[in-house]
Amino acid sequence: MTPIKRSAFSKEGKWFRGNIHAHSTVSDGAVAPDKQAEDYCAQGYDFLALTDHNVMPTHAELSRDDFLMLPGWERDIPYGTTKCIHLVGLFPENTPDEAFIRRERGNPDTMSMQDLVDEMKSEGQFVVLAHPVWSRMEPEEIRALKGIDAIEVFNTGTERLCHAGHAEIHWDMLLREGRHVLGIACDDTHGKTARSDRFAGWVMVNAPKLERGAILDALRSGNYYSTMGPQLHDVTIEDGMVHVACTACSEIHVVTYPPRGKAHYAGEHPLTEIDYPLKGGERYVRVECIDENGCTAWSNPIYLDA
Ligand SMILES: [Zn+2]
Ligand SMILES: [Zn+2]
């Protein structure tokens, strides 16, 4: 085994908690932008992106020294009455504070799914494929998309709305093809569901400081993990051994391909770390840690084919 050391995230910066998919009264959310920012801040979040549908006010006036607003939006194309594609885009760090952009939703007669990705990428956005299960996207439609930075592995809103918030299978489908795609957990807050769709899925970003450029750099480079609660302390591969350390969990899953990885279960005591020897030939390794409440943390993949 090649003596390498690679980690899923750095431990050198500071940790910042954020939700990068939420709506407000600017589109179809139930909560006004200032109240949404105030509530997320009060819950211990460090940053928030209000990603209203096809409209992007930066909300720069809601940022404070200890709370950052990331400019973003959610673009979509509907297909008939049942299918669609939704893409969350975070705008680059040079976006002027006063920027305000509104676009029509995509017209399926004149714009393809790929056209929308390409348009957002050409504008420097960090592009996340939102809730593919809720959107009723077929596997071949997801696989055909080129250039997305990430896929929502967990979306609170669509999970609580109709059990359509998980996309681990679709994420692995892309990773098995050798695609480098990050995972994102988010709320997709609307505030309209019977059960709250706030504060249940977020990212923990490792960055030197709480500034737009630093947070976006960390997201682009995958220097973060996604979670519903458990904290990841370490996901490192060294000399063919995967080391995982986390807060108390019932299950730690090492997901790899082509070998199948391994599920680890707590015995008498909760799991807080495991070591797993790679079998050889793995192209990527990612980790899921699940606590006694069924809440999951997902590491980003470590690519061994790069
Ligand atoms: Zn959506
Ligand atoms: Zn949304």
GROMACS .gro file of C-alpha atoms and ligand atoms in nm:
model
  308
    1MET     CA    1   0.000   0.000   0.000
    2THR     CA    2   0.133   0.342  -0.093
    3PRO     CA    3   0.231   0.536   0.219
    4ILE     CA    4   0.000   0.833   0.186
    5LYS     CA    5  -0.178   1.053   0.433
    6ARG     CA    6  -0.495   1.226   0.326
    7SER     CA    7  -0.776   1.374   0.531
    8ALA     CA    8  -1.135   1.451   0.437
    9PHE     CA    9  -1.097   1.793   0.601
   10SER     CA   10  -0.833   2.010   0.763
   11LYS     CA   11  -0.811   2.056   1.139
   12GLU     CA   12  -0.607   2.375   1.117
   13GLY     CA   13  -0.874   2.640   1.060
   14LYS     CA   14  -1.176   2.734   1.265
   15TRP     CA   15  -1.510   2.558   1.238
   16PHE     CA   16  -1.811   2.747   1.108
   17ARG     CA   17  -2.166   2.611   1.098
   18GLY     CA   18  -2.385   2.707   0.805
   19ASN     CA   19  -2.700   2.635   0.607
   20ILE     CA   20  -2.663   2.708   0.236
   21HIS     CA   21  -3.020   2.637   0.121
   22ALA     CA   22  -3.311   2.834   0.271
   23HIS     CA   23  -3.604   3.042   0.154
   24SER     CA   24  -3.765   3.356   0.286
   25THR     CA   25  -4.064   3.576   0.208
   26VAL     CA   26  -3.863   3.701  -0.093
   27SER     CA   27  -4.003   3.387  -0.263
   28ASP     CA   28  -4.209   3.107  -0.108
   29GLY     CA   29  -4.068   3.096   0.246
   30ALA     CA   30  -4.284   3.177   0.547
   31VAL     CA   31  -4.017   3.375   0.735
   32ALA     CA   32  -3.881   3.721   0.645
   33PRO     CA   33  -3.509   3.747   0.561
   34ASP     CA   34  -3.410   3.942   0.875
   35LYS     CA   35  -3.599   3.702   1.101
   36GLN     CA   36  -3.451   3.401   0.924
   37ALA     CA   37  -3.098   3.539   0.978
   38GLU     CA   38  -3.174   3.624   1.340
   39ASP     CA   39  -3.315   3.278   1.411
   40TYR     CA   40  -3.023   3.091   1.250
   41CYS     CA   41  -2.776   3.312   1.437
   42ALA     CA   42  -2.958   3.242   1.766
   43GLN     CA   43  -2.934   2.866   1.696
   44GLY     CA   44  -2.554   2.889   1.681
   45TYR     CA   45  -2.509   2.916   1.305
   46ASP     CA   46  -2.223   3.128   1.169
   47PHE     CA   47  -2.348   3.170   0.814
   48LEU     CA   48  -2.661   3.137   0.603
   49ALA     CA   49  -2.751   3.155   0.235
   50LEU     CA   50  -3.106   3.266   0.157
   51THR     CA   51  -3.152   3.093  -0.178
   52ASP     CA   52  -3.488   3.219  -0.294
   53HIS     CA   53  -3.633   3.095  -0.622
   54ASN     CA   54  -3.479   3.268  -0.925
   55VAL     CA   55  -3.401   3.586  -0.731
   56MET     CA   56  -3.078   3.690  -0.562
   57PRO     CA   57  -3.062   3.988  -0.328
   58THR     CA   58  -2.729   3.962  -0.145
   59HIS     CA   59  -2.880   4.041   0.198
   60ALA     CA   60  -2.541   4.194   0.282
   61GLU     CA   61  -2.715   4.425   0.533
   62LEU     CA   62  -2.793   4.119   0.748
   63SER     CA   63  -2.425   4.020   0.788
   64ARG     CA   64  -2.251   4.104   1.115
   65ASP     CA   65  -1.903   4.042   1.249
   66ASP     CA   66  -2.014   3.705   1.385
   67PHE     CA   67  -2.274   3.612   1.124
   68LEU     CA   68  -2.225   3.599   0.748
   69MET     CA   69  -2.481   3.602   0.470
   70LEU     CA   70  -2.371   3.422   0.153
   71PRO     CA   71  -2.542   3.551  -0.163
   72GLY     CA   72  -2.726   3.270  -0.338
   73TRP     CA   73  -3.040   3.157  -0.513
   74GLU     CA   74  -3.218   2.846  -0.637
   75ARG     CA   75  -3.275   2.814  -1.011
   76ASP     CA   76  -3.511   2.561  -1.165
   77ILE     CA   77  -3.661   2.419  -1.480
   78PRO     CA   78  -3.997   2.241  -1.455
   79TYR     CA   79  -4.068   1.940  -1.678
   80GLY     CA   80  -4.439   1.878  -1.713
   81THR     CA   81  -4.631   1.854  -1.389
   82THR     CA   82  -4.416   1.607  -1.198
   83LYS     CA   83  -4.049   1.655  -1.279
   84CYS     CA   84  -3.800   1.937  -1.246
   85ILE     CA   85  -3.439   2.023  -1.179
   86HIS     CA   86  -3.347   2.259  -0.896
   87LEU     CA   87  -2.994   2.394  -0.857
   88VAL     CA   88  -2.867   2.599  -0.565
   89GLY     CA   89  -2.603   2.853  -0.666
   90LEU     CA   90  -2.378   3.046  -0.430
   91PHE     CA   91  -2.235   3.361  -0.589
   92PRO     CA   92  -1.859   3.426  -0.600
   93GLU     CA   93  -1.682   3.644  -0.346
   94ASN     CA   94  -1.652   3.943  -0.581
   95THR     CA   95  -2.031   3.982  -0.603
   96PRO     CA   96  -2.115   4.344  -0.514
   97ASP     CA   97  -2.313   4.386  -0.192
   98GLU     CA   98  -2.585   4.576  -0.376
   99ALA     CA   99  -2.628   4.315  -0.651
  100PHE     CA  100  -2.985   4.207  -0.718
  101ILE     CA  101  -3.061   3.956  -0.990
  102ARG     CA  102  -3.395   3.817  -1.094
  103ARG     CA  103  -3.446   3.567  -1.378
  104GLU     CA  104  -3.738   3.377  -1.519
  105ARG     CA  105  -3.745   3.011  -1.424
  106GLY     CA  106  -3.594   2.796  -1.698
  107ASN     CA  107  -3.816   2.712  -1.994
  108PRO     CA  108  -3.777   2.342  -2.084
  109ASP     CA  109  -3.849   2.420  -2.450
  110THR     CA  110  -3.545   2.645  -2.480
  111MET     CA  111  -3.312   2.539  -2.200
  112SER     CA  112  -3.174   2.200  -2.102
  113MET     CA  113  -3.070   2.090  -1.754
  114GLN     CA  114  -2.709   2.118  -1.869
  115ASP     CA  115  -2.768   2.468  -2.010
  116LEU     CA  116  -2.874   2.580  -1.662
  117VAL     CA  117  -2.567   2.427  -1.496
  118ASP     CA  118  -2.344   2.585  -1.762
  119GLU     CA  119  -2.503   2.928  -1.717
  120MET     CA  120  -2.455   2.919  -1.339
  121LYS     CA  121  -2.097   2.792  -1.368
  122SER     CA  122  -2.013   3.062  -1.624
  123GLU     CA  123  -2.115   3.318  -1.361
  124GLY     CA  124  -1.874   3.168  -1.108
  125GLN     CA  125  -2.136   3.010  -0.887
  126PHE     CA  126  -2.083   2.710  -0.658
  127VAL     CA  127  -2.352   2.482  -0.798
  128VAL     CA  128  -2.534   2.221  -0.591
  129LEU     CA  129  -2.786   1.974  -0.733
  130ALA     CA  130  -3.080   2.008  -0.493
  131HIS     CA  131  -3.304   1.724  -0.368
  132PRO     CA  132  -3.286   1.498  -0.680
  133VAL     CA  133  -3.535   1.249  -0.531
  134TRP     CA  134  -3.801   1.513  -0.467
  135SER     CA  135  -3.736   1.645  -0.821
  136ARG     CA  136  -3.804   1.296  -0.954
  137MET     CA  137  -3.481   1.300  -1.153
  138GLU     CA  138  -3.389   0.973  -1.320
  139PRO     CA  139  -3.039   0.830  -1.261
  140GLU     CA  140  -2.943   0.891  -1.625
  141GLU     CA  141  -3.048   1.256  -1.596
  142ILE     CA  142  -2.826   1.303  -1.292
  143ARG     CA  143  -2.534   1.118  -1.453
  144ALA     CA  144  -2.560   1.330  -1.767
  145LEU     CA  145  -2.507   1.655  -1.573
  146LYS     CA  146  -2.151   1.782  -1.606
  147GLY     CA  147  -1.994   2.047  -1.388
  148ILE     CA  148  -2.201   2.036  -1.069
  149ASP     CA  149  -1.986   2.097  -0.761
  150ALA     CA  150  -2.203   1.908  -0.514
  151ILE     CA  151  -2.522   1.711  -0.459
  152GLU     CA  152  -2.753   1.746  -0.160
  153VAL     CA  153  -2.699   1.422   0.028
  154PHE     CA  154  -2.960   1.539   0.280
  155ASN     CA  155  -3.234   1.803   0.253
  156THR     CA  156  -3.447   1.855   0.564
  157GLY     CA  157  -3.745   2.017   0.391
  158THR     CA  158  -3.807   1.750   0.129
  159GLU     CA  159  -3.734   1.473   0.380
  160ARG     CA  160  -4.002   1.600   0.618
  161LEU     CA  161  -4.241   1.691   0.338
  162CYS     CA  162  -4.251   1.354   0.162
  163HIS     CA  163  -3.950   1.140   0.265
  164ALA     CA  164  -3.753   1.260  -0.040
  165GLY     CA  165  -3.451   1.420   0.125
  166HIS     CA  166  -3.180   1.153   0.103
  167ALA     CA  167  -2.952   1.106  -0.199
  168GLU     CA  168  -2.667   0.885  -0.082
  169ILE     CA  169  -2.738   0.637  -0.362
  170HIS     CA  170  -2.721   0.906  -0.629
  171TRP     CA  171  -2.403   1.055  -0.481
  172ASP     CA  172  -2.229   0.716  -0.484
  173MET     CA  173  -2.353   0.656  -0.837
  174LEU     CA  174  -2.155   0.963  -0.949
  175LEU     CA  175  -1.852   0.882  -0.734
  176ARG     CA  176  -1.834   0.529  -0.876
  177GLU     CA  177  -1.798   0.683  -1.221
  178GLY     CA  178  -1.494   0.873  -1.100
  179ARG     CA  179  -1.676   1.204  -1.074
  180HIS     CA  180  -1.552   1.441  -0.806
  181VAL     CA  181  -1.874   1.566  -0.648
  182LEU     CA  182  -1.913   1.692  -0.291
  183GLY     CA  183  -2.203   1.622  -0.055
  184ILE     CA  184  -2.414   1.889   0.115
  185ALA     CA  185  -2.664   1.866   0.403
  186CYS     CA  186  -2.903   2.159   0.424
  187ASP     CA  187  -3.246   2.261   0.550
  188ASP     CA  188  -3.414   2.400   0.236
  189THR     CA  189  -3.612   2.599   0.489
  190HIS     CA  190  -3.961   2.707   0.390
  191GLY     CA  191  -4.127   2.708   0.729
  192LYS     CA  192  -4.446   2.572   0.581
  193THR     CA  193  -4.425   2.202   0.659
  194ALA     CA  194  -4.618   2.051   0.945
  195ARG     CA  195  -4.290   1.969   1.118
  196SER     CA  196  -4.022   2.234   1.125
  197ASP     CA  197  -3.776   2.228   0.839
  198ARG     CA  198  -3.519   2.438   1.020
  199PHE     CA  199  -3.192   2.357   1.203
  200ALA     CA  200  -3.174   1.988   1.109
  201GLY     CA  201  -2.914   1.961   0.828
  202TRP     CA  202  -2.606   2.178   0.791
  203VAL     CA  203  -2.240   2.197   0.693
  204MET     CA  204  -1.941   2.241   0.926
  205VAL     CA  205  -1.683   2.434   0.730
  206ASN     CA  206  -1.315   2.454   0.821
  207ALA     CA  207  -1.184   2.796   0.719
  208PRO     CA  208  -0.931   3.051   0.845
  209LYS     CA  209  -1.197   3.317   0.900
  210LEU     CA  210  -1.564   3.397   0.863
  211GLU     CA  211  -1.548   3.580   0.531
  212ARG     CA  212  -1.726   3.513   0.204
  213GLY     CA  213  -1.409   3.422   0.013
  214ALA     CA  214  -1.274   3.195   0.286
  215ILE     CA  215  -1.604   3.010   0.330
  216LEU     CA  216  -1.653   2.970  -0.046
  217ASP     CA  217  -1.294   2.846  -0.088
  218ALA     CA  218  -1.352   2.587   0.184
  219LEU     CA  219  -1.677   2.475   0.021
  220ARG     CA  220  -1.519   2.453  -0.325
  221SER     CA  221  -1.225   2.251  -0.196
  222GLY     CA  222  -1.447   2.022   0.013
  223ASN     CA  223  -1.292   2.135   0.340
  224TYR     CA  224  -1.608   2.069   0.539
  225TYR     CA  225  -1.844   1.793   0.641
  226SER     CA  226  -2.222   1.765   0.640
  227THR     CA  227  -2.430   1.670   0.941
  228MET     CA  228  -2.764   1.639   1.117
  229GLY     CA  229  -2.592   1.642   1.455
  230PRO     CA  230  -2.286   1.419   1.501
  231GLN     CA  231  -1.947   1.590   1.485
  232LEU     CA  232  -1.658   1.448   1.287
  233HIS     CA  233  -1.321   1.499   1.453
  234ASP     CA  234  -1.105   1.310   1.206
  235VAL     CA  235  -1.136   1.119   0.879
  236THR     CA  236  -0.785   1.036   0.765
  237ILE     CA  237  -0.622   0.769   0.554
  238GLU     CA  238  -0.265   0.692   0.646
  239ASP     CA  239  -0.060   0.397   0.527
  240GLY     CA  240  -0.369   0.216   0.403
  241MET     CA  241  -0.567   0.262   0.725
  242VAL     CA  242  -0.883   0.471   0.752
  243HIS     CA  243  -0.908   0.643   1.090
  244VAL     CA  244  -1.241   0.794   1.192
  245ALA     CA  245  -1.305   0.988   1.513
  246CYS     CA  246  -1.642   1.143   1.599
  247THR     CA  247  -1.883   1.221   1.879
  248ALA     CA  248  -2.065   0.920   2.030
  249CYS     CA  249  -2.230   0.721   1.753
  250SER     CA  250  -2.412   0.389   1.708
  251GLU     CA  251  -2.280   0.322   1.359
  252ILE     CA  252  -1.975   0.423   1.156
  253HIS     CA  253  -1.985   0.329   0.789
  254VAL     CA  254  -1.682   0.332   0.563
  255VAL     CA  255  -1.814   0.354   0.206
  256THR     CA  256  -1.565   0.259  -0.066
  257TYR     CA  257  -1.553   0.146  -0.428
  258PRO     CA  258  -1.481  -0.097  -0.592
  259PRO     CA  259  -1.431  -0.281  -0.259
  260ARG     CA  260  -1.746  -0.254  -0.051
  261GLY     CA  261  -1.608  -0.094   0.265
  262LYS     CA  262  -1.750  -0.191   0.602
  263ALA     CA  263  -2.021  -0.105   0.855
  264HIS     CA  264  -1.914  -0.076   1.219
  265TYR     CA  265  -2.167  -0.100   1.503
  266ALA     CA  266  -2.142   0.002   1.868
  267GLY     CA  267  -2.139  -0.272   2.126
  268GLU     CA  268  -2.183  -0.201   2.495
  269HIS     CA  269  -2.042   0.151   2.452
  270PRO     CA  270  -2.096   0.406   2.177
  271LEU     CA  271  -1.841   0.428   1.899
  272THR     CA  272  -1.615   0.734   1.899
  273GLU     CA  273  -1.346   0.601   1.667
  274ILE     CA  274  -1.264   0.316   1.434
  275ASP     CA  275  -0.972   0.205   1.223
  276TYR     CA  276  -1.043   0.027   0.899
  277PRO     CA  277  -0.774  -0.125   0.675
  278LEU     CA  278  -0.830  -0.057   0.307
  279LYS     CA  279  -0.847  -0.367   0.089
  280GLY     CA  280  -0.658  -0.208  -0.199
  281GLY     CA  281  -0.779  -0.055  -0.524
  282GLU     CA  282  -1.029   0.183  -0.362
  283ARG     CA  283  -1.099   0.483  -0.583
  284TYR     CA  284  -1.269   0.680  -0.310
  285VAL     CA  285  -1.346   0.657   0.058
  286ARG     CA  286  -1.621   0.841   0.242
  287VAL     CA  287  -1.762   0.800   0.591
  288GLU     CA  288  -2.106   0.819   0.755
  289CYS     CA  289  -2.143   0.834   1.132
  290ILE     CA  290  -2.492   0.781   1.276
  291ASP     CA  291  -2.586   0.859   1.637
  292GLU     CA  292  -2.844   0.695   1.863
  293ASN     CA  293  -3.113   0.935   1.736
  294GLY     CA  294  -3.057   0.829   1.377
  295CYS     CA  295  -2.884   1.157   1.289
  296THR     CA  296  -2.602   1.122   1.036
  297ALA     CA  297  -2.277   1.303   0.961
  298TRP     CA  298  -2.127   1.259   0.613
  299SER     CA  299  -1.763   1.323   0.526
  300ASN     CA  300  -1.672   1.429   0.178
  301PRO     CA  301  -1.494   1.167  -0.033
  302ILE     CA  302  -1.120   1.117  -0.018
  303TYR     CA  303  -1.020   1.037  -0.377
  304LEU     CA  304  -0.748   0.779  -0.414
  305ASP     CA  305  -0.746   0.782  -0.795
  306ALA     CA  306  -0.634   1.144  -0.819
  307ZN      ZN  307  -3.591   2.313  -0.460
  308ZN      ZN  308  -3.525   2.522  -0.201
   0.00000   0.00000   0.00000
